[in-house]
Amino acid sequence: MNYPVNDLRSYLEVLEEAGELARVSAPVALNQQVGAICFRNLQQSGPGLLFERPGGLEIPLAADLLASRRRYGLALGVEVGDLATEWNRRAQNPLPPVVVERGVCQEHVRVGNEVDLTRLPVPTWNEHDGGPYLTLSCHVTRDPVTGVRNVGVYRNQLHDRNTLGILAGPYTHLGLQHRKAPQEPFPVAIVLGADPTVVMTAAAPVPFGTDELAIAGALRGRPMELVRCVTVPLEVPASAEIVIEGEILPDVLVDEGPFGEFTGYYGGYRMGRPVIRVKAITHRDHPIFQATYEGRQPNESGFLTSVPREAELMRQIALPGIKRVHVTVAAGGAFHAVLAVEKPYEGFGKYIGLAALGSTPGRYLKRVIVVDDDVDPFDPVAVEWAVATRVQSHRDVEVLKEVTGNFLDPSLPRQEQVGPARTSKMIIDATRYDAKNFPSVCLPAAEAMAKVEKEWERYDIPLGPRSK
């Protein structure tokens, strides 16, 4: 396989050629103006953005590059309709990364007193954010017992020139690793501006113990090249724009938050949270800082998490009959999934729903709707039609209580948002009950539909937004 994308810069070239990148040369302030531009652009389904001099700084800021399925597909060289299938085809054979001696991510090295995070164009995105935030930072860590590497995306508040806050729940993979040696400094390397596959896999719900960089290599079709960090015992993608090396310090808490989260609400109350003491910053010549706007949907997080969740649900659910899966962007790419299935017997819809909730990518799901395979799970009108006409609530709706959810869910009581995040989950079986005797769907004959489709232009009827 030979794809034109192999790092952030080649991806920007692909986006620009496809008309999916806008360069912002006008001066923009880091305090909320960048956030306001991103918000309006996302609401209009606009292109990826490259702010050329954000906050008057020399380092450009790339934002929301993966905030559409088309741009996600461009990063992988895949058609939009094939994303989940192609993800699974490639990811079934992980390619372990290889360590090389040199990488462009270390063309410039700053250690000790030379470290100054305030040189980076880190925005304060929303009005009540606790401060400037890194929002697309891929945290590379290693299990202190097994030695297995992990990469995950977590938020980082910029506290001062060498200190970052971090919010990572106890059930996150970083949290599970850190708890094995909580009284030791925990090495972390934050990668900014990597090959898009690194960002994709860092946000993907792959099982605990899976090396995301091996999956990234499989998606790209060649092993990811890594270089050893300068000050911590970790390896990072050699082609990354910027790498921040540091340690999570034991028993050190600094007030962090609130922050406008992927849910569209402020999440994570202001309270003492762990910090990363930064030991080094390395970067390429003329680095590019990459980030994403977090807030009201649609946002990049919804696309980043929905696509791999769809693929992983199809891969991890062992039951037959799943045709298509849609994890909706409107629900943050996390809380709501629609599965279209070929139903072999009554009760199969709920069976599929339970399997989805019991999978790794289903941990955050709050609602699963199962529809017949004549319903397009990506069409909200078709899904609502199925729920309205094929569901009897007493028969087809199941509610599960006291199940682990996501502590950033704003509907949870406050004690659950700062605690175990127990939530309720719902399965809606919107498949036809007693399908043999269920009324037939009314449509013109297939021949008439095909003739109209073939001759549509001669009717001179403009298609509306839903049909484009």
CSV table of C-alpha atoms in Angstrom, one decimal, residues 18 24 43 55 59 100 103 108 138 166 187 202 247 269 368 378 401 418 461:
chain,number,residue,atom,x,y,z
A,18,ALA,CA,-9.1,18.5,-2.0
A,24,VAL,CA,-6.3,32.0,8.2
A,43,GLN,CA,-21.5,24.6,12.7
A,55,GLY,CA,-1.8,35.1,19.0
A,59,ILE,CA,4.0,28.7,15.3
A,100,VAL,CA,15.2,4.5,14.5
A,103,GLY,CA,13.7,11.8,13.8
A,108,HIS,CA,15.3,21.2,18.1
A,138,CYS,CA,-1.6,12.1,22.3
A,166,ILE,CA,-4.2,16.3,33.1
A,187,PRO,CA,6.7,9.1,32.5
A,202,ALA,CA,-5.1,7.3,20.3
A,247,GLU,CA,6.4,13.0,34.5
A,269,TYR,CA,-15.4,20.6,38.0
A,368,VAL,CA,-28.3,1.5,21.5
A,378,PHE,CA,-26.8,7.0,9.1
A,401,LYS,CA,-29.1,0.6,35.8
A,418,VAL,CA,-16.4,13.0,40.5
A,461,ILE,CA,-35.8,19.6,-9.7
